[in-house]
């Protein structure tokens, strides 16, 4: 498929620059008690790579590409799903004092 | 609405939900909803991506059915395996699991790069476009390094690989492997204009994977917080770059947000060890220690676990400094049970967490949260260090280098200058420890020899059980 949006080098740089500042600002204020879930949460977010792997696999033309595509999608899907499950499990555990003292 | 419009709309929704979700994850109160929000973004984007079937390149059309099946099957296997493994993994094994999932993302980005290089038709006419193929190759390189490096990190944390590579000339070998990798990559971009024979492309990725292995093998366990977050940043950058190659803004935004966040976190971790990132990656830490050790006066004085427990029962302020040993012994639940007994006896108990305690950033917080410890009695190093001198007892559970006062006083020590928890300033210090060995840095811990320090030898979990029993029998079998 011919990609219909044309992201030239400079438009890409604008996107990268703004995204980099966004990431910096969001993470810069996180208390260190949340560093693990946050790292694992951002780990989940880059699981979006599976979308790119699906796109490239759908456009495969040889067996070799299909094989690489299979692993690309497999790994990306594992990144996304695994990242989600462990982050959700960890965040569920963080609780303040109020409920205890039973 | 054309399929492409739906895809674009889904991707911008996903990008928004990711950023909003991460933002919500920055406070413990809203964090849980944050990951759910980001999860919806992922679901929307993945479902929409199958609409790409309506617009594949001419050359791929005869293969479309097979391709769609390959993608769907891989997706199903990947999701179900990861879902199952993520549900059953123990909290103490979380660092290696996060490393593993992260490496998989890097591998996926590398796979995209490989497909682009093998079949330039995938993304339309870019023949001879140096920027396009330069970004492809570079993203593939760091993605592949992240894959093999994370796998090694996983194997080390999971204790499938023991020991570290430390031989003379290690840096020269690593440097040579890196030059070979960069050389092949440069050849693909500049000499071949992106149209290299498949064997060269395969060779490039093999070299990159080997470099990831060589780079990670010499790095020891206690440096893992830096390594894991570095590879997290690597995968993010790789995803962002392949997003540019595929002209996909959602990948670019998500990848770059993670890339910069991961870089920041990596720098924070390295700072907490008073070392630079390159020092962590390229120097053999333990090997430099040892020789310049001053004589330590005094001796280690053991104490019975029960006696130590009772002493804490009568203290008014106790601060606990946990380390990786807590995770190894799985002692977090027993520790909190003991803390609850102390709290019932009106002892003020706080937890002091060193930024690099454990094997990933914030590792201790996760373990304590699992045991049910409320996060408002858990303090960061800078918030609690001033309180140690008011504490009657400081108890170190499975930590070593992060509480070694040599970092403050001994200029010849390899850990000199690293910020530490000031447990030695408490009136009484107990150290729960399995044996008399040295810490990860290979440095003898001066804390253990101080007059106000007593050693409680044994597995942390068993020690906690003895302390609980001692306090319970004192209070008449409970209350």
Tab-separated table of C-alpha atoms in Angstrom, chain A residues 1-9 11-13 15-17 19-62 64-98 100-101, chain B residues 4 8 11 19 22-23 25-28 31-32 35-36 38-39 42 45-46 49-50 52-53 55-57 59-60 63 66-68 70-71 74-75 77-79 82-83 86-87 89 91 94 98 101-102 104-105 107-109 111-112 115 118-119 122 124 228-229 232 235 239-240 244 246-248 251-254 256-258 260-261 264-265 269 343 360-363 365-366 369-370 374-376 380:
chain	number	residue	atom	x	y	z
A	1	UNK	CA	0.000	0.000	0.000
A	2	UNK	CA	1.207	3.451	-0.820
A	3	UNK	CA	0.962	5.329	2.452
A	4	UNK	CA	-1.322	8.263	1.720
A	5	UNK	CA	-0.053	10.595	4.402
A	6	UNK	CA	3.388	11.814	3.542
A	7	UNK	CA	5.422	12.472	6.654
A	8	UNK	CA	8.495	14.264	5.479
A	9	UNK	CA	11.637	14.342	7.574
A	11	UNK	CA	7.173	16.772	10.042
A	12	UNK	CA	8.521	13.584	11.594
A	13	UNK	CA	11.003	15.627	13.602
A	15	UNK	CA	6.247	14.774	16.011
A	16	UNK	CA	9.321	13.212	17.635
A	17	UNK	CA	10.232	16.434	19.415
A	19	UNK	CA	6.398	13.342	21.845
A	20	UNK	CA	9.804	13.366	23.550
A	21	UNK	CA	8.853	16.367	25.677
A	22	UNK	CA	5.521	14.756	26.495
A	23	UNK	CA	7.232	11.618	27.729
A	24	UNK	CA	9.749	13.626	29.726
A	25	UNK	CA	7.085	15.757	31.397
A	26	UNK	CA	4.835	12.837	32.252
A	27	UNK	CA	7.532	10.659	33.744
A	28	UNK	CA	9.529	13.458	35.374
A	29	UNK	CA	6.842	13.985	38.010
A	30	UNK	CA	6.190	10.400	38.911
A	31	UNK	CA	7.051	9.469	42.506
A	32	UNK	CA	9.616	6.688	42.700
A	33	UNK	CA	7.131	4.325	44.375
A	34	UNK	CA	5.496	4.031	40.943
A	35	UNK	CA	8.672	3.553	38.925
A	36	UNK	CA	8.112	-0.143	38.304
A	37	UNK	CA	4.467	0.042	37.184
A	38	UNK	CA	5.318	3.087	35.129
A	39	UNK	CA	8.201	1.390	33.396
A	40	UNK	CA	6.044	-1.621	32.783
A	41	UNK	CA	3.204	0.670	31.621
A	42	UNK	CA	5.428	2.436	29.125
A	43	UNK	CA	6.693	-1.009	28.157
A	44	UNK	CA	3.060	-1.856	27.359
A	45	UNK	CA	2.637	1.319	25.308
A	46	UNK	CA	5.469	0.480	22.938
A	47	UNK	CA	3.634	-2.784	22.329
A	48	UNK	CA	1.810	-0.703	19.686
A	49	UNK	CA	4.646	-1.960	17.500
A	50	UNK	CA	2.408	-4.977	16.866
A	51	UNK	CA	0.298	-2.741	14.617
A	52	UNK	CA	3.315	-2.014	12.440
A	53	UNK	CA	4.214	-5.694	12.390
A	54	UNK	CA	0.677	-6.593	11.266
A	55	UNK	CA	0.898	-4.016	8.481
A	56	UNK	CA	4.252	-5.286	7.268
A	57	UNK	CA	3.105	-8.912	7.470
A	58	UNK	CA	-0.019	-8.234	5.415
A	59	UNK	CA	2.269	-6.834	2.730
A	60	UNK	CA	4.651	-9.802	2.704
A	61	UNK	CA	5.458	-11.358	-0.664
A	62	UNK	CA	7.810	-14.238	0.142
A	64	UNK	CA	10.930	-15.555	4.346
A	65	UNK	CA	9.006	-12.337	4.928
A	66	UNK	CA	5.976	-14.254	6.142
A	67	UNK	CA	8.173	-16.111	8.613
A	68	UNK	CA	9.741	-12.877	9.873
A	69	UNK	CA	6.295	-11.290	9.971
A	70	UNK	CA	4.973	-14.166	12.032
A	71	UNK	CA	7.652	-13.607	14.659
A	72	UNK	CA	7.232	-9.839	14.481
A	73	UNK	CA	3.513	-10.042	15.224
A	74	UNK	CA	4.026	-12.787	17.811
A	75	UNK	CA	6.649	-10.781	19.711
A	76	UNK	CA	4.753	-7.506	19.437
A	77	UNK	CA	1.524	-9.128	20.641
A	78	UNK	CA	3.400	-10.646	23.576
A	79	UNK	CA	4.846	-7.238	24.440
A	80	UNK	CA	1.424	-5.574	24.402
A	81	UNK	CA	-0.577	-8.265	26.195
A	82	UNK	CA	2.099	-9.154	28.726
A	83	UNK	CA	2.847	-5.517	29.476
A	84	UNK	CA	-0.820	-4.846	30.093
A	85	UNK	CA	-1.421	-7.810	32.386
A	86	UNK	CA	1.578	-7.297	34.665
A	87	UNK	CA	1.066	-3.527	34.905
A	88	UNK	CA	-2.580	-3.953	35.796
A	89	UNK	CA	-1.723	-6.611	38.379
A	90	UNK	CA	0.887	-4.383	40.016
A	91	UNK	CA	-1.220	-1.245	40.090
A	92	UNK	CA	-4.117	-3.105	41.618
A	93	UNK	CA	-1.967	-3.748	44.688
A	94	UNK	CA	-1.073	-0.155	45.512
A	95	UNK	CA	-3.341	0.939	48.345
A	96	UNK	CA	-3.251	3.749	50.918
A	97	UNK	CA	-3.464	3.263	54.704
A	98	UNK	CA	-7.171	3.872	55.268
A	100	UNK	CA	-6.313	-1.523	57.013
A	101	UNK	CA	-5.925	-1.422	60.801
B	4	UNK	CA	-7.866	4.333	5.728
B	8	UNK	CA	-6.235	7.016	10.957
B	11	UNK	CA	-4.578	5.614	15.619
B	19	UNK	CA	-0.662	9.691	26.713
B	22	UNK	CA	0.364	7.363	31.202
B	23	UNK	CA	-0.539	10.692	32.740
B	25	UNK	CA	-0.400	6.452	35.957
B	26	UNK	CA	1.674	9.164	37.583
B	27	UNK	CA	-0.319	9.112	40.827
B	28	UNK	CA	-1.030	5.998	42.908
B	31	UNK	CA	-2.808	4.704	38.303
B	32	UNK	CA	-5.010	1.632	37.902
B	35	UNK	CA	-3.446	1.373	32.404
B	36	UNK	CA	-7.049	0.465	31.578
B	38	UNK	CA	-4.164	2.845	27.642
B	39	UNK	CA	-5.384	-0.728	27.179
B	42	UNK	CA	-4.222	-0.596	22.215
B	45	UNK	CA	-5.447	0.312	17.266
B	46	UNK	CA	-4.892	-3.444	16.863
B	49	UNK	CA	-4.873	-2.444	11.843
B	50	UNK	CA	-6.606	-5.434	10.223
B	52	UNK	CA	-4.967	-2.708	6.217
B	53	UNK	CA	-6.078	-5.839	4.316
B	55	UNK	CA	-5.106	-1.625	0.888
B	56	UNK	CA	-2.092	-3.895	0.522
B	57	UNK	CA	0.514	-3.365	-2.174
B	59	UNK	CA	2.713	-7.340	-5.244
B	60	UNK	CA	1.314	-8.685	-1.973
B	63	UNK	CA	-0.471	-13.673	-0.785
B	66	UNK	CA	-1.935	-16.422	3.786
B	67	UNK	CA	-0.556	-13.164	5.169
B	68	UNK	CA	-3.768	-12.400	7.055
B	70	UNK	CA	-0.153	-15.656	9.529
B	71	UNK	CA	-0.786	-12.317	11.254
B	74	UNK	CA	0.706	-14.974	15.488
B	75	UNK	CA	-1.444	-12.375	17.239
B	77	UNK	CA	-0.598	-17.070	20.088
B	78	UNK	CA	1.322	-14.021	21.287
B	79	UNK	CA	-1.600	-12.552	23.211
B	82	UNK	CA	1.648	-13.406	27.299
B	83	UNK	CA	-1.713	-13.129	29.041
B	86	UNK	CA	1.645	-12.428	32.941
B	87	UNK	CA	-1.192	-13.692	35.135
B	89	UNK	CA	4.195	-14.787	37.270
B	91	UNK	CA	5.641	-10.559	41.985
B	94	UNK	CA	8.514	-9.258	37.908
B	98	UNK	CA	9.184	-6.930	32.329
B	101	UNK	CA	8.134	-8.437	27.344
B	102	UNK	CA	10.279	-5.415	26.586
B	104	UNK	CA	9.840	-8.914	22.572
B	105	UNK	CA	8.800	-5.401	21.547
B	107	UNK	CA	12.306	-7.927	18.410
B	108	UNK	CA	9.073	-6.899	16.765
B	109	UNK	CA	10.563	-3.552	15.721
B	111	UNK	CA	11.320	-7.736	12.405
B	112	UNK	CA	9.598	-4.734	10.803
B	115	UNK	CA	10.770	-6.916	6.261
B	118	UNK	CA	13.914	-7.440	2.311
B	119	UNK	CA	10.957	-6.078	0.395
B	122	UNK	CA	6.245	-2.885	1.465
B	124	UNK	CA	6.170	2.145	-1.605
B	228	UNK	CA	16.195	-2.825	32.112
B	229	UNK	CA	15.133	0.781	31.835
B	232	UNK	CA	12.936	-0.071	27.614
B	235	UNK	CA	12.656	-0.455	22.314
B	239	UNK	CA	9.367	1.519	17.630
B	240	UNK	CA	9.299	5.258	16.972
B	244	UNK	CA	8.474	6.773	10.716
B	246	UNK	CA	5.928	2.823	7.965
B	247	UNK	CA	4.521	6.383	7.989
B	248	UNK	CA	2.525	5.525	11.087
B	251	UNK	CA	3.952	4.233	16.451
B	252	UNK	CA	6.054	7.371	16.226
B	253	UNK	CA	4.294	9.089	19.124
B	254	UNK	CA	4.025	6.037	21.396
B	256	UNK	CA	9.075	8.424	21.269
B	257	UNK	CA	7.092	9.071	24.461
B	258	UNK	CA	8.412	5.782	25.843
B	260	UNK	CA	12.245	9.749	26.266
B	261	UNK	CA	10.546	8.520	29.436
B	264	UNK	CA	14.937	9.843	31.834
B	265	UNK	CA	14.329	6.867	34.098
B	269	UNK	CA	18.757	5.124	38.127
B	343	UNK	CA	2.069	-1.027	64.940
B	360	UNK	CA	14.372	-2.902	38.658
B	361	UNK	CA	13.354	0.687	39.419
B	362	UNK	CA	10.812	0.650	42.255
B	363	UNK	CA	11.104	-3.130	42.738
B	365	UNK	CA	7.575	-0.849	46.295
B	366	UNK	CA	5.904	-3.543	44.236
B	369	UNK	CA	2.417	-3.372	47.860
B	370	UNK	CA	1.857	-7.058	47.165
B	374	UNK	CA	0.073	0.921	52.508
B	375	UNK	CA	2.148	3.234	50.337
B	376	UNK	CA	1.977	6.140	52.785
B	380	UNK	CA	11.996	7.544	49.307
